[in-house]
Amino acid sequence: MQTPPSSPRDLRVADGLTLRRPRVEDARAHAELMGHAGVQPWLLQTPYPSELQWQERFGKAPDTSSGELVLLAFDGDRLVGSAGLHPVGPQARRRHAMMLGIGVHPDAHGRGVGSALMDALVRHADDWLGLQRIELTVFVDNLRAIRLYERFGFEHEGRLRGFALREGRYVDAFTMARLHPRPPVMERSEG
């Protein structure tokens, strides 16, 4: 299914769908995605996201030592999704875990965008970072997202009551996590 990347930074995952790291020139489209009425309420973002904030963030060299990875999904030239793996904090004893966040434009729902982003992040976590744990929170009424996470091996760990304010009401969220299904092992040489 995967075809060779069109450049070292781009991965074509389906007809017309490409994943890549963000660039400064993506800031406007990303701010629009994060502020979209069908995306923003499901995230912990506030309305009216700043294009400048995303320009600054995307203009910095990625901190590859942290393992953080942000990917954008494009349908042709149109940004239709964004996802990332982010350090859970600076504590040395939590380096085995990262947080996952994802947002997909409603027009792209059901077209494999979320699955492509999740697959890329999970493979990165398993095969290149050796993470033991990927964590996330999801609003309890975001059934589409919950089904996606479950398909990728995430399990419910708890319910956070009144987790976040959304449109004037406190909404509960589930905590979910995925443990590495085949933790890395050291190959032993004979002799």
PDB file of C-alpha atoms in Angstrom:
ATOM      1  CA  MET A   1       0.000   0.000   0.000  1.00  0.00           C
ATOM      2  CA  GLN A   2       2.772   2.438   0.801  1.00  0.00           C
ATOM      3  CA  THR A   3       4.561   3.848  -2.182  1.00  0.00           C
ATOM      4  CA  PRO A   4       8.071   5.271  -2.088  1.00  0.00           C
ATOM      5  CA  PRO A   5       8.272   8.822  -0.725  1.00  0.00           C
ATOM      6  CA  SER A   6       8.212  11.573  -3.333  1.00  0.00           C
ATOM      7  CA  SER A   7      10.940  13.312  -1.341  1.00  0.00           C
ATOM      8  CA  PRO A   8      12.838  12.398   1.823  1.00  0.00           C
ATOM      9  CA  ARG A   9      10.287  14.389   3.849  1.00  0.00           C
ATOM     10  CA  ASP A  10       7.058  13.234   2.182  1.00  0.00           C
ATOM     11  CA  LEU A  11       5.346   9.869   2.402  1.00  0.00           C
ATOM     12  CA  ARG A  12       2.543   9.146  -0.047  1.00  0.00           C
ATOM     13  CA  VAL A  13       0.223   6.767   1.798  1.00  0.00           C
ATOM     14  CA  ALA A  14      -2.743   6.593  -0.613  1.00  0.00           C
ATOM     15  CA  ASP A  15      -3.940   8.158  -3.837  1.00  0.00           C
ATOM     16  CA  GLY A  16      -3.539  11.866  -3.277  1.00  0.00           C
ATOM     17  CA  LEU A  17      -2.820  11.538   0.480  1.00  0.00           C
ATOM     18  CA  THR A  18       0.641  12.578   1.641  1.00  0.00           C
ATOM     19  CA  LEU A  19       2.088  12.800   5.142  1.00  0.00           C
ATOM     20  CA  ARG A  20       4.996  15.080   6.024  1.00  0.00           C
ATOM     21  CA  ARG A  21       6.456  17.242   8.755  1.00  0.00           C
ATOM     22  CA  PRO A  22       5.083  20.793   8.918  1.00  0.00           C
ATOM     23  CA  ARG A  23       6.750  23.755   7.229  1.00  0.00           C
ATOM     24  CA  VAL A  24       6.451  27.454   8.037  1.00  0.00           C
ATOM     25  CA  GLU A  25       4.237  27.989   5.009  1.00  0.00           C
ATOM     26  CA  ASP A  26       1.710  25.519   6.480  1.00  0.00           C
ATOM     27  CA  ALA A  27       0.940  27.820   9.429  1.00  0.00           C
ATOM     28  CA  ARG A  28      -2.146  29.463   7.932  1.00  0.00           C
ATOM     29  CA  ALA A  29      -3.741  26.196   6.836  1.00  0.00           C
ATOM     30  CA  HIS A  30      -2.912  24.609  10.190  1.00  0.00           C
ATOM     31  CA  ALA A  31      -4.440  27.513  12.135  1.00  0.00           C
ATOM     32  CA  GLU A  32      -7.563  27.181   9.978  1.00  0.00           C
ATOM     33  CA  LEU A  33      -7.721  23.428  10.648  1.00  0.00           C
ATOM     34  CA  MET A  34      -7.246  23.861  14.411  1.00  0.00           C
ATOM     35  CA  GLY A  35      -9.932  26.581  14.457  1.00  0.00           C
ATOM     36  CA  HIS A  36     -12.459  24.776  12.263  1.00  0.00           C
ATOM     37  CA  ALA A  37     -15.858  24.422  13.978  1.00  0.00           C
ATOM     38  CA  GLY A  38     -15.800  20.670  13.355  1.00  0.00           C
ATOM     39  CA  VAL A  39     -12.267  20.190  14.748  1.00  0.00           C
ATOM     40  CA  GLN A  40     -11.555  22.717  17.512  1.00  0.00           C
ATOM     41  CA  PRO A  41     -14.243  21.606  20.032  1.00  0.00           C
ATOM     42  CA  TRP A  42     -12.766  18.071  20.076  1.00  0.00           C
ATOM     43  CA  LEU A  43      -9.251  19.295  20.898  1.00  0.00           C
ATOM     44  CA  LEU A  44      -7.848  21.208  23.839  1.00  0.00           C
ATOM     45  CA  GLN A  45      -7.259  24.179  21.514  1.00  0.00           C
ATOM     46  CA  THR A  46      -9.109  27.431  22.072  1.00  0.00           C
ATOM     47  CA  PRO A  47     -11.019  29.203  19.287  1.00  0.00           C
ATOM     48  CA  TYR A  48      -9.282  31.707  17.012  1.00  0.00           C
ATOM     49  CA  PRO A  49      -5.883  30.021  16.784  1.00  0.00           C
ATOM     50  CA  SER A  50      -2.930  32.226  15.924  1.00  0.00           C
ATOM     51  CA  GLU A  51      -1.253  31.768  12.564  1.00  0.00           C
ATOM     52  CA  LEU A  52       1.828  33.462  14.029  1.00  0.00           C
ATOM     53  CA  GLN A  53       2.005  30.893  16.832  1.00  0.00           C
ATOM     54  CA  TRP A  54       2.111  28.085  14.269  1.00  0.00           C
ATOM     55  CA  GLN A  55       4.656  29.963  12.117  1.00  0.00           C
ATOM     56  CA  GLU A  56       6.957  30.225  15.120  1.00  0.00           C
ATOM     57  CA  ARG A  57       6.476  26.597  16.082  1.00  0.00           C
ATOM     58  CA  PHE A  58       6.898  25.280  12.546  1.00  0.00           C
ATOM     59  CA  GLY A  59       9.901  27.569  11.981  1.00  0.00           C
ATOM     60  CA  LYS A  60      11.931  25.897  14.719  1.00  0.00           C
ATOM     61  CA  ALA A  61      14.108  22.920  13.953  1.00  0.00           C
ATOM     62  CA  PRO A  62      12.474  19.765  15.311  1.00  0.00           C
ATOM     63  CA  ASP A  63      13.923  18.557  18.606  1.00  0.00           C
ATOM     64  CA  THR A  64      14.806  15.080  17.411  1.00  0.00           C
ATOM     65  CA  SER A  65      16.397  14.216  20.767  1.00  0.00           C
ATOM     66  CA  SER A  66      12.949  14.344  22.393  1.00  0.00           C
ATOM     67  CA  GLY A  67      11.427  11.960  19.865  1.00  0.00           C
ATOM     68  CA  GLU A  68       8.620  14.428  19.192  1.00  0.00           C
ATOM     69  CA  LEU A  69       7.054  14.015  15.773  1.00  0.00           C
ATOM     70  CA  VAL A  70       4.355  16.156  14.180  1.00  0.00           C
ATOM     71  CA  LEU A  71       2.883  15.085  10.842  1.00  0.00           C
ATOM     72  CA  LEU A  72       0.460  16.844   8.547  1.00  0.00           C
ATOM     73  CA  ALA A  73      -1.805  15.013   6.111  1.00  0.00           C
ATOM     74  CA  PHE A  74      -2.466  16.569   2.710  1.00  0.00           C
ATOM     75  CA  ASP A  75      -5.046  15.572   0.139  1.00  0.00           C
ATOM     76  CA  GLY A  76      -3.265  17.012  -2.867  1.00  0.00           C
ATOM     77  CA  ASP A  77      -2.393  20.524  -1.667  1.00  0.00           C
ATOM     78  CA  ARG A  78      -5.158  20.720   0.963  1.00  0.00           C
ATOM     79  CA  LEU A  79      -4.341  20.165   4.646  1.00  0.00           C
ATOM     80  CA  VAL A  80      -6.832  17.612   5.988  1.00  0.00           C
ATOM     81  CA  GLY A  81      -5.201  16.371   9.179  1.00  0.00           C
ATOM     82  CA  SER A  82      -2.571  16.921  11.822  1.00  0.00           C
ATOM     83  CA  ALA A  83      -1.184  14.580  14.456  1.00  0.00           C
ATOM     84  CA  GLY A  84       1.734  14.346  16.796  1.00  0.00           C
ATOM     85  CA  LEU A  85       3.622  12.442  19.428  1.00  0.00           C
ATOM     86  CA  HIS A  86       4.727  14.736  22.245  1.00  0.00           C
ATOM     87  CA  PRO A  87       6.858  14.171  25.350  1.00  0.00           C
ATOM     88  CA  VAL A  88       4.719  13.822  28.470  1.00  0.00           C
ATOM     89  CA  GLY A  89       7.167  15.970  30.415  1.00  0.00           C
ATOM     90  CA  PRO A  90      10.795  16.413  31.355  1.00  0.00           C
ATOM     91  CA  GLN A  91      10.888  13.669  34.006  1.00  0.00           C
ATOM     92  CA  ALA A  92      13.515  11.022  33.277  1.00  0.00           C
ATOM     93  CA  ARG A  93      11.271   8.311  34.657  1.00  0.00           C
ATOM     94  CA  ARG A  94       8.578   9.089  32.025  1.00  0.00           C
ATOM     95  CA  ARG A  95      10.812   8.866  28.941  1.00  0.00           C
ATOM     96  CA  HIS A  96       9.178   5.574  27.988  1.00  0.00           C
ATOM     97  CA  ALA A  97       5.867   7.367  27.301  1.00  0.00           C
ATOM     98  CA  MET A  98       4.550  10.033  24.943  1.00  0.00           C
ATOM     99  CA  MET A  99       1.206  11.773  24.388  1.00  0.00           C
ATOM    100  CA  LEU A 100      -0.647  11.510  21.089  1.00  0.00           C
ATOM    101  CA  GLY A 101      -2.881  14.191  19.630  1.00  0.00           C
ATOM    102  CA  ILE A 102      -4.755  14.197  16.323  1.00  0.00           C
ATOM    103  CA  GLY A 103      -7.225  16.327  14.393  1.00  0.00           C
ATOM    104  CA  VAL A 104      -8.881  15.539  11.055  1.00  0.00           C
ATOM    105  CA  HIS A 105     -10.988  17.912   8.971  1.00  0.00           C
ATOM    106  CA  PRO A 106     -14.641  16.746   8.920  1.00  0.00           C
ATOM    107  CA  ASP A 107     -14.636  16.721   5.099  1.00  0.00           C
ATOM    108  CA  ALA A 108     -11.935  14.031   5.262  1.00  0.00           C
ATOM    109  CA  HIS A 109     -13.660  11.757   7.793  1.00  0.00           C
ATOM    110  CA  GLY A 110     -14.013   8.175   6.592  1.00  0.00           C
ATOM    111  CA  ARG A 111     -11.267   8.547   3.974  1.00  0.00           C
ATOM    112  CA  GLY A 112      -8.391   6.945   5.901  1.00  0.00           C
ATOM    113  CA  VAL A 113      -6.693  10.177   6.993  1.00  0.00           C
ATOM    114  CA  GLY A 114      -6.865   9.393  10.707  1.00  0.00           C
ATOM    115  CA  SER A 115      -5.739   5.817  10.106  1.00  0.00           C
ATOM    116  CA  ALA A 116      -2.774   6.940   8.002  1.00  0.00           C
ATOM    117  CA  LEU A 117      -1.661   9.429  10.657  1.00  0.00           C
ATOM    118  CA  MET A 118      -2.126   6.905  13.467  1.00  0.00           C
ATOM    119  CA  ASP A 119      -0.252   4.200  11.560  1.00  0.00           C
ATOM    120  CA  ALA A 120       2.711   6.513  10.931  1.00  0.00           C
ATOM    121  CA  LEU A 121       2.893   7.669  14.562  1.00  0.00           C
ATOM    122  CA  VAL A 122       2.507   4.184  16.037  1.00  0.00           C
ATOM    123  CA  ARG A 123       5.188   2.794  13.717  1.00  0.00           C
ATOM    124  CA  HIS A 124       7.504   5.672  14.660  1.00  0.00           C
ATOM    125  CA  ALA A 125       6.859   5.036  18.371  1.00  0.00           C
ATOM    126  CA  ASP A 126       7.374   1.269  18.104  1.00  0.00           C
ATOM    127  CA  ASP A 127      10.119   0.932  15.523  1.00  0.00           C
ATOM    128  CA  TRP A 128      12.255   4.026  16.033  1.00  0.00           C
ATOM    129  CA  LEU A 129      11.658   5.281  19.561  1.00  0.00           C
ATOM    130  CA  GLY A 130      10.997   1.991  21.348  1.00  0.00           C
ATOM    131  CA  LEU A 131       8.259   3.656  23.370  1.00  0.00           C
ATOM    132  CA  GLN A 132       6.574   1.419  25.868  1.00  0.00           C
ATOM    133  CA  ARG A 133       3.469   3.575  26.217  1.00  0.00           C
ATOM    134  CA  ILE A 134       1.450   6.051  24.130  1.00  0.00           C
ATOM    135  CA  GLU A 135      -1.163   8.029  26.067  1.00  0.00           C
ATOM    136  CA  LEU A 136      -4.085  10.202  25.058  1.00  0.00           C
ATOM    137  CA  THR A 137      -7.272  11.769  26.326  1.00  0.00           C
ATOM    138  CA  VAL A 138     -10.471  11.831  24.318  1.00  0.00           C
ATOM    139  CA  PHE A 139     -13.855  13.362  25.081  1.00  0.00           C
ATOM    140  CA  VAL A 140     -16.306  10.593  25.993  1.00  0.00           C
ATOM    141  CA  ASP A 141     -18.696  11.635  23.211  1.00  0.00           C
ATOM    142  CA  ASN A 142     -16.059  11.537  20.441  1.00  0.00           C
ATOM    143  CA  LEU A 143     -17.082   8.076  19.301  1.00  0.00           C
ATOM    144  CA  ARG A 144     -15.348   8.267  15.912  1.00  0.00           C
ATOM    145  CA  ALA A 145     -11.993   8.993  17.562  1.00  0.00           C
ATOM    146  CA  ILE A 146     -12.489   6.349  20.252  1.00  0.00           C
ATOM    147  CA  ARG A 147     -13.125   3.681  17.582  1.00  0.00           C
ATOM    148  CA  LEU A 148      -9.976   4.784  15.716  1.00  0.00           C
ATOM    149  CA  TYR A 149      -7.862   4.553  18.868  1.00  0.00           C
ATOM    150  CA  GLU A 150      -9.271   1.135  19.751  1.00  0.00           C
ATOM    151  CA  ARG A 151      -8.402  -0.144  16.251  1.00  0.00           C
ATOM    152  CA  PHE A 152      -4.790   0.833  16.952  1.00  0.00           C
ATOM    153  CA  GLY A 153      -4.642  -1.034  20.249  1.00  0.00           C
ATOM    154  CA  PHE A 154      -5.479   1.751  22.703  1.00  0.00           C
ATOM    155  CA  GLU A 155      -7.347   0.655  25.813  1.00  0.00           C
ATOM    156  CA  HIS A 156      -9.497   2.631  28.228  1.00  0.00           C
ATOM    157  CA  GLU A 157      -7.735   3.341  31.502  1.00  0.00           C
ATOM    158  CA  GLY A 158     -10.083   5.741  33.215  1.00  0.00           C
ATOM    159  CA  ARG A 159     -12.626   8.530  33.062  1.00  0.00           C
ATOM    160  CA  LEU A 160     -11.711  12.105  33.950  1.00  0.00           C
ATOM    161  CA  ARG A 161     -14.810  13.881  35.278  1.00  0.00           C
ATOM    162  CA  GLY A 162     -15.245  17.496  34.168  1.00  0.00           C
ATOM    163  CA  PHE A 163     -11.951  17.217  32.259  1.00  0.00           C
ATOM    164  CA  ALA A 164     -12.204  20.318  30.073  1.00  0.00           C
ATOM    165  CA  LEU A 165     -14.456  23.231  29.317  1.00  0.00           C
ATOM    166  CA  ARG A 166     -16.136  22.936  25.915  1.00  0.00           C
ATOM    167  CA  GLU A 167     -18.646  25.524  24.755  1.00  0.00           C
ATOM    168  CA  GLY A 168     -19.515  26.546  28.317  1.00  0.00           C
ATOM    169  CA  ARG A 169     -19.833  23.047  29.798  1.00  0.00           C
ATOM    170  CA  TYR A 170     -17.373  20.766  31.546  1.00  0.00           C
ATOM    171  CA  VAL A 171     -17.049  17.537  29.599  1.00  0.00           C
ATOM    172  CA  ASP A 172     -15.676  14.185  30.740  1.00  0.00           C
ATOM    173  CA  ALA A 173     -12.822  12.499  28.922  1.00  0.00           C
ATOM    174  CA  PHE A 174     -11.419   9.006  28.793  1.00  0.00           C
ATOM    175  CA  THR A 175      -7.761   8.325  29.336  1.00  0.00           C
ATOM    176  CA  MET A 176      -6.540   5.718  26.902  1.00  0.00           C
ATOM    177  CA  ALA A 177      -3.142   4.155  26.380  1.00  0.00           C
ATOM    178  CA  ARG A 178      -1.433   1.693  24.113  1.00  0.00           C
ATOM    179  CA  LEU A 179       1.408  -0.437  25.408  1.00  0.00           C
ATOM    180  CA  HIS A 180       4.051  -1.589  22.938  1.00  0.00           C
ATOM    181  CA  PRO A 181       2.733  -4.886  21.537  1.00  0.00           C
ATOM    182  CA  ARG A 182       6.211  -6.308  20.882  1.00  0.00           C
ATOM    183  CA  PRO A 183       8.780  -4.485  23.015  1.00  0.00           C
ATOM    184  CA  PRO A 184      12.269  -4.297  21.495  1.00  0.00           C
ATOM    185  CA  VAL A 185      14.704  -7.003  22.496  1.00  0.00           C
ATOM    186  CA  MET A 186      18.460  -7.133  22.251  1.00  0.00           C
ATOM    187  CA  GLU A 187      19.690  -9.571  19.638  1.00  0.00           C
ATOM    188  CA  ARG A 188      22.405 -11.798  21.034  1.00  0.00           C
ATOM    189  CA  SER A 189      25.249 -12.892  18.846  1.00  0.00           C
ATOM    190  CA  GLU A 190      26.471 -16.434  19.136  1.00  0.00           C
ATOM    191  CA  GLY A 191      30.088 -17.145  19.902  1.00  0.00           C
TER     192      GLY A 191
END
